[in-house]
Short mmCIF file of N, CA and C in Angstrom, two decimals:
data_model
loop_
_atom_site.label_atom_id
_atom_site.label_comp_id
_atom_site.label_asym_id
_atom_site.label_seq_id
_atom_site.Cartn_x
_atom_site.Cartn_y
_atom_site.Cartn_z
N MET A 17 126.68 143.26 173.58
CA MET A 17 126.76 142.38 174.88
C MET A 17 128.44 141.64 174.80
N HIS A 18 129.29 141.56 175.40
CA HIS A 18 130.39 141.03 175.66
C HIS A 18 130.14 139.32 175.65
N ASP A 19 130.60 138.82 174.31
CA ASP A 19 130.63 137.52 173.91
C ASP A 19 131.34 136.52 174.90
N ILE A 20 131.14 135.80 175.66
CA ILE A 20 132.11 134.50 176.70
C ILE A 20 131.01 133.47 176.44
N PRO A 21 132.51 132.58 176.09
CA PRO A 21 131.65 130.76 175.82
C PRO A 21 131.34 130.86 177.40
N LEU A 22 130.15 129.65 177.49
CA LEU A 22 129.46 129.39 178.83
C LEU A 22 129.69 127.40 178.58
N THR A 23 129.62 127.37 179.78
CA THR A 23 129.50 125.76 179.84
C THR A 23 128.47 125.41 180.90
N LEU A 24 127.22 124.69 180.82
CA LEU A 24 126.42 124.12 181.77
C LEU A 24 126.35 122.79 182.05
N VAL A 25 126.15 122.39 182.79
CA VAL A 25 126.43 120.85 183.34
C VAL A 25 125.26 120.41 184.44
N HIS A 26 124.77 119.16 183.62
CA HIS A 26 123.53 118.50 184.29
C HIS A 26 124.13 117.26 185.14
N PRO A 27 124.09 117.28 186.48
CA PRO A 27 124.51 116.52 187.57
C PRO A 27 123.67 115.41 187.45
N ASP A 28 122.24 115.10 187.02
CA ASP A 28 121.37 113.81 186.93
C ASP A 28 120.67 114.12 185.95
N LEU A 29 120.94 113.82 185.00
CA LEU A 29 119.68 113.43 183.85
C LEU A 29 118.71 112.62 183.75
N SER A 30 118.50 111.75 185.34
CA SER A 30 117.40 110.98 185.65
C SER A 30 116.18 112.41 185.96
N ARG A 31 116.54 113.15 186.76
CA ARG A 31 116.11 114.35 187.07
C ARG A 31 115.93 115.40 186.02
N ARG A 32 114.53 115.39 185.50
CA ARG A 32 114.42 116.29 184.58
C ARG A 32 112.94 116.83 184.27
N PRO A 33 112.44 118.04 184.17
CA PRO A 33 111.17 118.31 183.57
C PRO A 33 110.62 117.49 182.23
N ALA A 34 109.39 117.28 182.03
CA ALA A 34 109.16 116.68 180.77
C ALA A 34 108.00 117.64 180.21
N TYR A 35 108.14 117.78 178.73
CA TYR A 35 107.23 119.24 178.22
C TYR A 35 106.50 118.44 176.97
N ALA A 36 105.38 118.24 176.89
CA ALA A 36 104.76 117.88 175.41
C ALA A 36 104.70 118.82 174.67
N CYS A 37 104.54 118.40 173.42
CA CYS A 37 104.29 119.26 172.22
C CYS A 37 103.12 119.79 172.21
N PRO A 38 102.95 121.05 171.95
CA PRO A 38 101.70 121.96 172.08
C PRO A 38 100.83 121.02 170.78
N HIS A 39 99.44 121.52 170.60
CA HIS A 39 98.25 120.97 169.30
C HIS A 39 99.52 121.53 168.18
N GLY A 40 99.49 120.75 167.06
CA GLY A 40 99.72 121.28 165.82
C GLY A 40 101.58 120.75 165.69
N TYR A 41 102.15 120.79 166.91
CA TYR A 41 103.54 120.54 166.85
C TYR A 41 103.74 118.75 166.95
N ARG A 42 105.26 118.23 166.89
CA ARG A 42 105.96 117.20 167.02
C ARG A 42 107.52 117.10 167.28
N VAL A 43 108.13 116.07 167.63
CA VAL A 43 109.40 115.84 167.77
C VAL A 43 109.79 114.53 166.81
N ARG A 44 110.39 114.90 166.02
CA ARG A 44 110.68 113.41 165.50
C ARG A 44 112.61 113.54 165.43
N SER A 45 112.67 112.20 164.86
CA SER A 45 114.19 111.91 164.62
C SER A 45 114.77 112.25 163.16
N PHE A 46 116.21 112.04 163.05
CA PHE A 46 116.75 112.66 161.69
C PHE A 46 116.45 111.36 160.66
N THR A 47 116.18 112.19 159.59
CA THR A 47 115.96 111.24 158.62
C THR A 47 116.54 111.08 157.19
N ASP A 48 116.86 110.60 156.56
CA ASP A 48 117.71 110.90 155.42
C ASP A 48 117.06 112.22 154.51
N GLY A 49 118.44 112.91 153.95
CA GLY A 49 117.54 114.21 153.55
C GLY A 49 117.61 115.70 154.26
N ASP A 50 117.38 115.51 155.62
CA ASP A 50 117.50 116.12 156.75
C ASP A 50 118.73 117.26 156.91
N GLU A 51 119.83 116.87 156.22
CA GLU A 51 120.85 117.91 156.00
C GLU A 51 120.27 119.25 155.83
N ASP A 52 119.38 119.27 154.98
CA ASP A 52 118.91 120.73 154.56
C ASP A 52 118.19 121.25 155.13
N ALA A 53 117.06 120.45 156.09
CA ALA A 53 116.70 121.24 157.21
C ALA A 53 117.45 121.71 158.50
N TRP A 54 118.25 120.76 158.51
CA TRP A 54 119.42 121.45 159.70
C TRP A 54 120.08 122.47 159.24
N VAL A 55 120.65 122.59 158.35
CA VAL A 55 121.43 123.78 157.58
C VAL A 55 120.28 125.18 157.59
N ARG A 56 119.07 125.05 157.07
CA ARG A 56 118.46 125.89 157.05
C ARG A 56 117.75 126.52 158.26
N ILE A 57 117.65 125.69 159.55
CA ILE A 57 116.94 126.09 160.73
C ILE A 57 118.52 126.94 161.45
N GLU A 58 119.52 125.95 161.09
CA GLU A 58 120.61 126.67 161.89
C GLU A 58 120.74 128.06 161.11
N VAL A 59 120.95 128.44 160.34
CA VAL A 59 121.65 129.98 159.66
C VAL A 59 120.22 130.70 160.12
N LEU A 60 119.21 130.20 160.21
CA LEU A 60 118.21 131.23 160.28
C LEU A 60 117.97 131.42 161.64
N ALA A 61 118.56 130.50 162.47
CA ALA A 61 118.74 130.87 163.97
C ALA A 61 119.83 131.72 164.41
N GLY A 62 120.95 131.78 163.57
CA GLY A 62 121.68 132.64 163.95
C GLY A 62 123.01 131.98 164.12
N ALA A 63 122.89 130.65 163.99
CA ALA A 63 124.58 130.06 164.09
C ALA A 63 125.18 129.77 163.02
N PHE A 64 124.88 130.44 161.98
CA PHE A 64 126.02 130.41 161.14
C PHE A 64 125.58 131.63 159.95
N PRO A 65 126.30 132.40 159.60
CA PRO A 65 126.45 133.18 158.52
C PRO A 65 125.47 133.39 157.39
N ASP A 66 125.89 131.93 156.76
CA ASP A 66 125.26 131.32 155.57
C ASP A 66 125.26 129.84 155.55
N GLU A 67 124.69 129.47 154.41
CA GLU A 67 124.36 127.84 154.22
C GLU A 67 125.91 127.08 153.95
N THR A 68 126.72 127.79 153.24
CA THR A 68 128.07 127.43 153.03
C THR A 68 128.71 126.90 154.24
N LYS A 69 128.66 127.91 155.34
CA LYS A 69 129.28 127.32 156.40
C LYS A 69 128.65 126.20 157.33
N ALA A 70 127.33 126.34 157.20
CA ALA A 70 126.58 125.23 158.28
C ALA A 70 126.61 124.46 156.80
N ARG A 71 126.68 124.28 156.16
CA ARG A 71 126.86 122.52 155.59
C ARG A 71 128.23 122.10 155.63
N ARG A 72 129.07 122.77 155.66
CA ARG A 72 130.79 122.58 155.94
C ARG A 72 130.88 122.14 157.38
N GLN A 73 129.86 122.49 158.82
CA GLN A 73 129.70 122.19 159.65
C GLN A 73 129.32 120.76 159.60
N PHE A 74 128.11 120.61 158.76
CA PHE A 74 127.36 119.54 159.10
C PHE A 74 128.52 118.58 158.42
N ALA A 75 129.37 118.75 157.68
CA ALA A 75 129.75 117.71 156.59
C ALA A 75 130.90 117.34 157.80
N THR A 76 131.53 118.26 158.15
CA THR A 76 132.70 117.71 159.47
C THR A 76 131.91 117.01 160.35
N GLU A 77 131.43 117.41 161.00
CA GLU A 77 131.11 116.80 162.71
C GLU A 77 129.89 115.63 162.18
N PHE A 78 128.77 115.44 161.54
CA PHE A 78 127.79 114.93 161.48
C PHE A 78 127.98 113.90 160.45
N ALA A 79 128.14 114.35 159.09
CA ALA A 79 128.42 113.54 158.05
C ALA A 79 129.23 112.13 158.15
N PRO A 80 130.29 112.15 159.08
CA PRO A 80 130.83 111.10 159.08
C PRO A 80 130.49 110.14 159.87
N VAL A 81 129.27 110.60 160.62
CA VAL A 81 128.40 109.40 161.94
C VAL A 81 127.42 109.38 161.51
N ARG A 82 126.85 109.52 160.28
CA ARG A 82 125.62 109.50 159.84
C ARG A 82 124.38 109.06 160.31
N GLU A 83 125.10 107.20 160.38
CA GLU A 83 124.20 106.44 161.11
C GLU A 83 124.06 106.32 162.43
N ARG A 84 124.70 107.47 163.10
CA ARG A 84 124.18 107.77 164.78
C ARG A 84 123.18 108.78 164.67
N LEU A 85 122.82 109.55 163.91
CA LEU A 85 122.01 110.34 163.50
C LEU A 85 120.58 110.04 163.80
N PRO A 86 119.91 109.01 163.59
CA PRO A 86 118.51 108.73 164.00
C PRO A 86 118.59 108.64 165.15
N GLY A 87 117.35 108.97 165.94
CA GLY A 87 117.14 108.86 167.38
C GLY A 87 118.27 109.84 168.05
N ARG A 88 119.13 110.69 167.62
CA ARG A 88 119.93 112.04 168.50
C ARG A 88 119.32 112.98 167.57
N MET A 89 119.43 113.44 166.57
CA MET A 89 119.31 114.65 165.73
C MET A 89 118.01 114.59 165.92
N LEU A 90 117.04 115.72 166.47
CA LEU A 90 115.68 115.88 166.49
C LEU A 90 115.08 116.77 165.65
N PHE A 91 113.99 116.73 165.07
CA PHE A 91 113.63 118.24 164.46
C PHE A 91 112.08 118.25 165.15
N LEU A 92 111.67 119.94 165.65
CA LEU A 92 110.70 120.07 165.60
C LEU A 92 109.78 120.42 164.93
N GLU A 93 108.47 120.41 164.46
CA GLU A 93 108.01 120.47 162.94
C GLU A 93 106.39 120.96 163.30
N HIS A 94 106.09 121.94 162.75
CA HIS A 94 104.57 122.30 162.59
C HIS A 94 104.14 121.57 161.70
N VAL A 95 102.89 121.27 161.62
CA VAL A 95 102.28 120.85 160.85
C VAL A 95 102.10 121.56 159.42
N ASP A 96 102.03 122.77 159.49
CA ASP A 96 102.19 123.36 158.27
C ASP A 96 103.05 123.74 157.70
N ALA A 97 104.36 124.26 158.64
CA ALA A 97 105.32 124.83 158.54
C ALA A 97 106.59 123.92 157.74
N GLY A 98 106.67 122.38 158.91
CA GLY A 98 107.40 121.83 158.44
C GLY A 98 108.47 122.09 159.78
N ALA A 99 109.70 121.31 159.91
CA ALA A 99 110.87 121.64 160.62
C ALA A 99 111.40 123.02 161.06
N ILE A 100 110.91 123.35 162.24
CA ILE A 100 111.11 124.71 162.58
C ILE A 100 112.14 124.70 163.92
N GLY A 101 112.74 123.72 163.83
CA GLY A 101 113.60 123.48 165.37
C GLY A 101 114.47 122.35 165.50
N THR A 102 115.61 122.25 165.95
CA THR A 102 116.43 121.00 165.98
C THR A 102 117.09 121.13 167.25
N THR A 103 117.51 120.12 167.28
CA THR A 103 118.44 119.97 168.55
C THR A 103 119.13 118.67 168.43
N THR A 104 120.40 118.05 168.43
CA THR A 104 121.04 116.68 168.77
C THR A 104 121.43 116.55 170.20
N ALA A 105 121.03 114.84 170.70
CA ALA A 105 121.19 114.53 172.15
C ALA A 105 122.48 113.78 171.61
N TRP A 106 123.76 114.53 171.56
CA TRP A 106 124.87 113.95 171.45
C TRP A 106 125.81 113.46 172.20
N GLU A 107 127.14 113.45 172.37
CA GLU A 107 127.68 113.13 173.67
C GLU A 107 129.14 113.91 173.78
N GLY A 108 129.97 113.72 174.31
CA GLY A 108 131.00 114.57 174.63
C GLY A 108 131.84 113.96 175.97
N GLU A 109 133.45 114.07 175.32
CA GLU A 109 134.22 114.36 177.02
C GLU A 109 134.35 115.70 177.56
N PHE A 110 134.16 115.45 178.98
CA PHE A 110 133.97 116.52 179.95
C PHE A 110 134.25 115.88 181.22
N ALA A 111 135.26 116.89 181.47
CA ALA A 111 135.97 116.36 183.03
C ALA A 111 136.13 115.11 183.35
N GLY A 112 136.72 114.56 182.26
CA GLY A 112 137.36 112.90 182.27
C GLY A 112 136.16 112.11 182.03
N GLU A 113 135.34 112.44 181.35
CA GLU A 113 134.02 111.39 181.74
C GLU A 113 133.36 111.56 180.16
N LEU A 114 132.85 110.59 179.77
CA LEU A 114 131.62 110.49 178.50
C LEU A 114 130.24 110.68 179.16
N ARG A 115 129.96 111.94 178.74
CA ARG A 115 128.71 112.58 179.12
C ARG A 115 127.64 112.92 177.96
N GLY A 116 126.37 113.21 178.08
CA GLY A 116 125.64 113.35 176.97
C GLY A 116 125.87 114.99 176.93
N ARG A 117 125.42 115.06 175.82
CA ARG A 117 125.62 116.43 175.25
C ARG A 117 124.48 117.18 174.57
N ILE A 118 123.67 118.49 174.89
CA ILE A 118 123.03 118.70 174.13
C ILE A 118 123.60 119.70 173.29
N HIS A 119 123.52 119.80 171.96
CA HIS A 119 124.32 120.32 170.72
C HIS A 119 123.21 121.05 169.75
N TRP A 120 123.44 122.03 169.31
CA TRP A 120 123.27 122.73 168.39
C TRP A 120 121.99 122.86 168.56
N VAL A 121 121.40 123.44 169.49
CA VAL A 121 119.79 123.87 169.29
C VAL A 121 119.45 125.15 168.63
N GLY A 122 118.17 124.71 167.90
CA GLY A 122 117.90 126.26 166.87
C GLY A 122 116.65 126.10 166.99
N ILE A 123 115.82 127.16 166.94
CA ILE A 123 114.41 127.56 166.34
C ILE A 123 114.82 128.60 165.55
N VAL A 124 113.60 128.46 164.40
CA VAL A 124 113.56 129.73 163.27
C VAL A 124 112.83 131.01 164.25
N PRO A 125 113.50 131.78 163.86
CA PRO A 125 112.93 133.50 164.59
C PRO A 125 111.43 133.56 164.93
N GLU A 126 110.87 132.90 163.59
CA GLU A 126 109.34 133.05 163.74
C GLU A 126 108.70 132.43 164.66
N TYR A 127 109.53 131.41 165.42
CA TYR A 127 108.79 130.45 166.38
C TYR A 127 109.64 130.58 167.60
N GLN A 128 110.60 131.60 167.76
CA GLN A 128 111.09 131.63 168.70
C GLN A 128 110.11 132.24 169.99
N GLY A 129 110.31 132.27 171.24
CA GLY A 129 109.42 133.12 172.51
C GLY A 129 108.34 132.58 172.48
N ARG A 130 107.75 131.24 172.35
CA ARG A 130 106.68 130.66 172.26
C ARG A 130 106.92 129.19 173.10
N GLY A 131 107.85 128.92 173.81
CA GLY A 131 108.04 127.90 174.46
C GLY A 131 108.11 126.74 173.77
N LEU A 132 108.53 126.96 172.84
CA LEU A 132 108.82 125.60 171.53
C LEU A 132 110.15 125.19 171.63
N ALA A 133 111.04 125.25 172.32
CA ALA A 133 112.34 124.66 172.58
C ALA A 133 111.77 123.50 174.00
N LYS A 134 110.87 123.77 174.76
CA LYS A 134 110.98 123.10 175.78
C LYS A 134 110.53 121.72 175.29
N PRO A 135 109.55 121.92 174.26
CA PRO A 135 109.11 119.75 174.24
C PRO A 135 110.75 119.42 173.37
N LEU A 136 111.13 120.20 172.42
CA LEU A 136 112.10 120.10 171.87
C LEU A 136 113.76 119.59 172.71
N LEU A 137 114.07 120.09 173.72
CA LEU A 137 114.74 119.86 174.93
C LEU A 137 114.16 118.64 175.35
N SER A 138 113.13 118.74 175.92
CA SER A 138 112.90 117.59 176.74
C SER A 138 112.74 116.41 176.33
N ALA A 139 112.48 115.93 174.58
CA ALA A 139 112.91 114.89 173.71
C ALA A 139 114.43 114.61 173.90
N ALA A 140 115.11 115.69 173.80
CA ALA A 140 116.30 115.03 173.53
C ALA A 140 116.91 114.99 174.94
N MET A 141 116.79 115.60 175.91
CA MET A 141 116.77 114.88 177.33
C MET A 141 116.53 113.63 177.69
N ASP A 142 115.40 112.95 177.18
CA ASP A 142 115.00 111.50 177.51
C ASP A 142 116.14 110.97 176.69
N ARG A 143 116.50 111.07 175.46
CA ARG A 143 117.40 110.24 174.95
C ARG A 143 118.48 110.51 175.46
N LEU A 144 119.16 111.15 175.88
CA LEU A 144 120.42 111.66 176.88
C LEU A 144 121.13 110.37 178.08
N ALA A 145 119.17 110.66 178.65
CA ALA A 145 119.15 110.10 180.11
C ALA A 145 118.92 108.24 179.82
N ALA A 146 118.85 108.28 178.46
CA ALA A 146 118.53 106.79 178.13
C ALA A 146 120.29 105.90 178.02
N ASP A 147 121.19 106.92 178.04
CA ASP A 147 122.48 106.62 177.78
C ASP A 147 123.50 106.92 178.86
N TYR A 148 123.40 108.22 179.56
CA TYR A 148 124.49 109.14 180.35
C TYR A 148 123.71 109.52 181.67
N ALA A 149 124.69 109.15 182.70
CA ALA A 149 124.10 109.66 184.25
C ALA A 149 124.09 111.19 184.25
N ARG A 150 125.09 111.88 183.22
CA ARG A 150 125.11 113.72 183.61
C ARG A 150 125.22 114.00 182.21
N GLY A 151 125.23 114.86 182.06
CA GLY A 151 125.30 115.50 180.63
C GLY A 151 125.69 116.79 180.90
N TYR A 152 126.03 117.81 179.48
CA TYR A 152 126.73 119.39 179.64
C TYR A 152 125.92 119.88 178.23
N VAL A 153 125.95 121.11 178.30
CA VAL A 153 125.55 122.33 176.93
C VAL A 153 126.90 122.98 177.11
N THR A 154 127.52 123.44 175.98
CA THR A 154 128.06 124.53 175.70
C THR A 154 127.25 125.82 175.02
N THR A 155 127.63 127.02 175.23
CA THR A 155 126.64 127.65 174.77
C THR A 155 127.44 129.36 174.64
N GLU A 156 126.87 130.58 174.55
CA GLU A 156 128.00 131.70 175.06
C GLU A 156 126.61 133.16 175.92
N THR A 157 127.23 134.06 176.53
CA THR A 157 126.51 135.01 177.13
C THR A 157 125.47 135.35 176.11
N ILE A 158 125.81 135.47 174.69
CA ILE A 158 124.70 135.91 174.09
C ILE A 158 123.51 135.41 173.66
N SER A 159 123.78 133.89 174.23
CA SER A 159 122.63 132.90 173.98
C SER A 159 121.73 132.53 175.14
N TYR A 160 121.78 133.89 176.23
CA TYR A 160 120.87 134.17 177.57
C TYR A 160 119.62 133.33 177.47
N ARG A 161 118.81 133.46 176.41
CA ARG A 161 117.32 133.09 176.22
C ARG A 161 117.67 131.17 176.48
N GLY A 162 118.52 131.01 175.87
CA GLY A 162 118.87 129.17 176.02
C GLY A 162 119.40 129.37 177.67
N ILE A 163 120.06 129.81 177.77
CA ILE A 163 120.88 129.72 179.10
C ILE A 163 119.61 129.48 180.21
N ASN A 164 118.64 130.62 180.00
CA ASN A 164 117.30 130.39 180.98
C ASN A 164 116.68 129.21 180.97
N LEU A 165 116.36 128.57 179.50
CA LEU A 165 116.13 127.45 179.46
C LEU A 165 116.92 126.35 180.09
N TYR A 166 118.19 125.88 179.84
CA TYR A 166 118.90 125.13 180.33
C TYR A 166 118.73 125.13 181.40
N LEU A 167 118.68 126.21 182.25
CA LEU A 167 118.64 126.07 183.79
C LEU A 167 117.25 125.65 184.26
N GLY A 168 116.56 125.90 183.55
CA GLY A 168 114.93 125.39 183.93
C GLY A 168 115.16 123.97 183.77
N PHE A 169 115.77 123.21 182.83
CA PHE A 169 116.16 121.75 182.94
C PHE A 169 116.73 121.04 184.02
N GLY A 170 117.63 121.80 184.96
CA GLY A 170 118.45 121.23 185.72
C GLY A 170 119.86 121.71 185.73
N PHE A 171 119.93 122.22 184.64
CA PHE A 171 121.62 122.41 184.17
C PHE A 171 122.34 123.60 185.43
N VAL A 172 123.40 123.38 185.53
CA VAL A 172 123.92 124.25 186.48
C VAL A 172 125.30 125.09 185.96
N PRO A 173 125.60 125.93 186.58
CA PRO A 173 126.89 126.73 185.61
C PRO A 173 127.97 125.93 186.25
N TRP A 174 128.81 125.86 185.04
CA TRP A 174 130.42 125.02 185.02
C TRP A 174 131.46 126.24 185.23
N VAL A 175 131.81 126.60 186.55
CA VAL A 175 133.00 127.80 186.50
C VAL A 175 134.16 127.50 186.99
N GLU A 176 135.07 127.62 186.22
CA GLU A 176 136.49 127.05 186.25
C GLU A 176 137.60 128.22 186.49
N SER A 177 137.11 129.53 185.54
CA SER A 177 137.88 130.67 185.80
C SER A 177 137.20 132.09 186.01
N ASP A 178 137.98 132.97 185.79
CA ASP A 178 137.35 134.50 186.25
C ASP A 178 136.78 135.12 184.85
N LEU A 179 137.20 134.41 183.65
CA LEU A 179 136.18 134.54 182.57
C LEU A 179 134.99 133.86 182.68
N ASP A 180 134.98 132.27 183.44
CA ASP A 180 133.46 132.26 183.61
C ASP A 180 132.83 132.98 184.43
N ARG A 181 133.32 133.67 185.26
CA ARG A 181 132.30 134.53 186.57
C ARG A 181 131.84 135.75 186.04
N GLU A 182 132.95 136.27 185.38
CA GLU A 182 132.43 137.09 184.38
C GLU A 182 131.46 137.03 183.46
N GLY A 183 131.19 136.07 182.65
CA GLY A 183 130.28 135.72 181.92
C GLY A 183 129.00 135.28 182.39
N TRP A 184 129.01 134.73 183.45
CA TRP A 184 128.13 134.54 184.52
C TRP A 184 126.95 135.81 184.54
N ALA A 185 128.17 136.52 185.69
CA ALA A 185 127.84 138.09 185.91
C ALA A 185 126.90 138.67 184.55
N ILE A 186 127.19 138.36 183.37
CA ILE A 186 126.82 139.24 182.48
C ILE A 186 125.27 138.42 182.39
N VAL A 187 125.27 137.14 182.76
CA VAL A 187 124.05 136.49 182.02
C VAL A 187 122.97 136.98 182.77
N GLU A 188 123.73 137.13 183.91
CA GLU A 188 122.66 137.48 185.72
C GLU A 188 121.82 138.68 185.53
N GLU A 189 122.78 139.54 184.81
CA GLU A 189 122.12 140.99 184.64
C GLU A 189 121.73 141.14 183.42
N VAL A 190 121.73 140.41 182.60
CA VAL A 190 120.53 140.36 181.58
C VAL A 190 119.37 139.69 181.56
N LEU A 191 119.32 138.48 182.69
CA LEU A 191 118.06 138.02 182.96
C LEU A 191 117.45 138.36 184.01
N GLY A 192 118.25 138.94 184.72
CA GLY A 192 117.50 139.64 185.94
C GLY A 192 117.67 138.89 187.15
N ARG A 193 118.06 137.80 187.14
CA ARG A 193 118.29 136.73 188.26
C ARG A 193 119.61 136.23 188.78
N ARG A 194 119.91 135.79 190.20
CA ARG A 194 121.10 135.51 190.75
C ARG A 194 120.93 133.94 189.88
N ILE A 195 122.26 133.63 189.48
CA ILE A 195 122.54 132.22 189.22
C ILE A 195 123.67 131.57 189.61
N LEU A 196 124.64 132.34 190.29
CA LEU A 196 125.98 132.03 191.12
C LEU A 196 125.80 131.78 192.33
#
């Protein structure tokens, strides 16, 4: 599959579905020492080829603002397995305004496909909605399962170019659904 970067926007964060964790799971906030869990999850989920690159990303992006991570960087935990998923309710400049941003969503492969990203994303969206009216998420065509999840949470495609339209056509074909 041709990998094309895509962006989805959420026009009204007050309107979003809510999902509770199934029995045996919980969502918790970042605490000191969770860098290792973030690195492990993101590498296993395929965001980075190895721990060195994941640690470098964490050091660049999150370590300088570590005090902002509690309440924003979230982990999905299984009662026996520990942290198996993560995302960050972050922020960023988008279309000329500061918006809430869903950032670095990852679930370890053994737990993917079970609907577990829904309660994790739900908790992150709750956090964003407390501070922002609108949100966004960046992704790519190869993350079509994640895109399907975001669409279900009220995100819509942001289309500015022919490359964007090409990317959305790929996602429509893979998912077997009309999006644009």
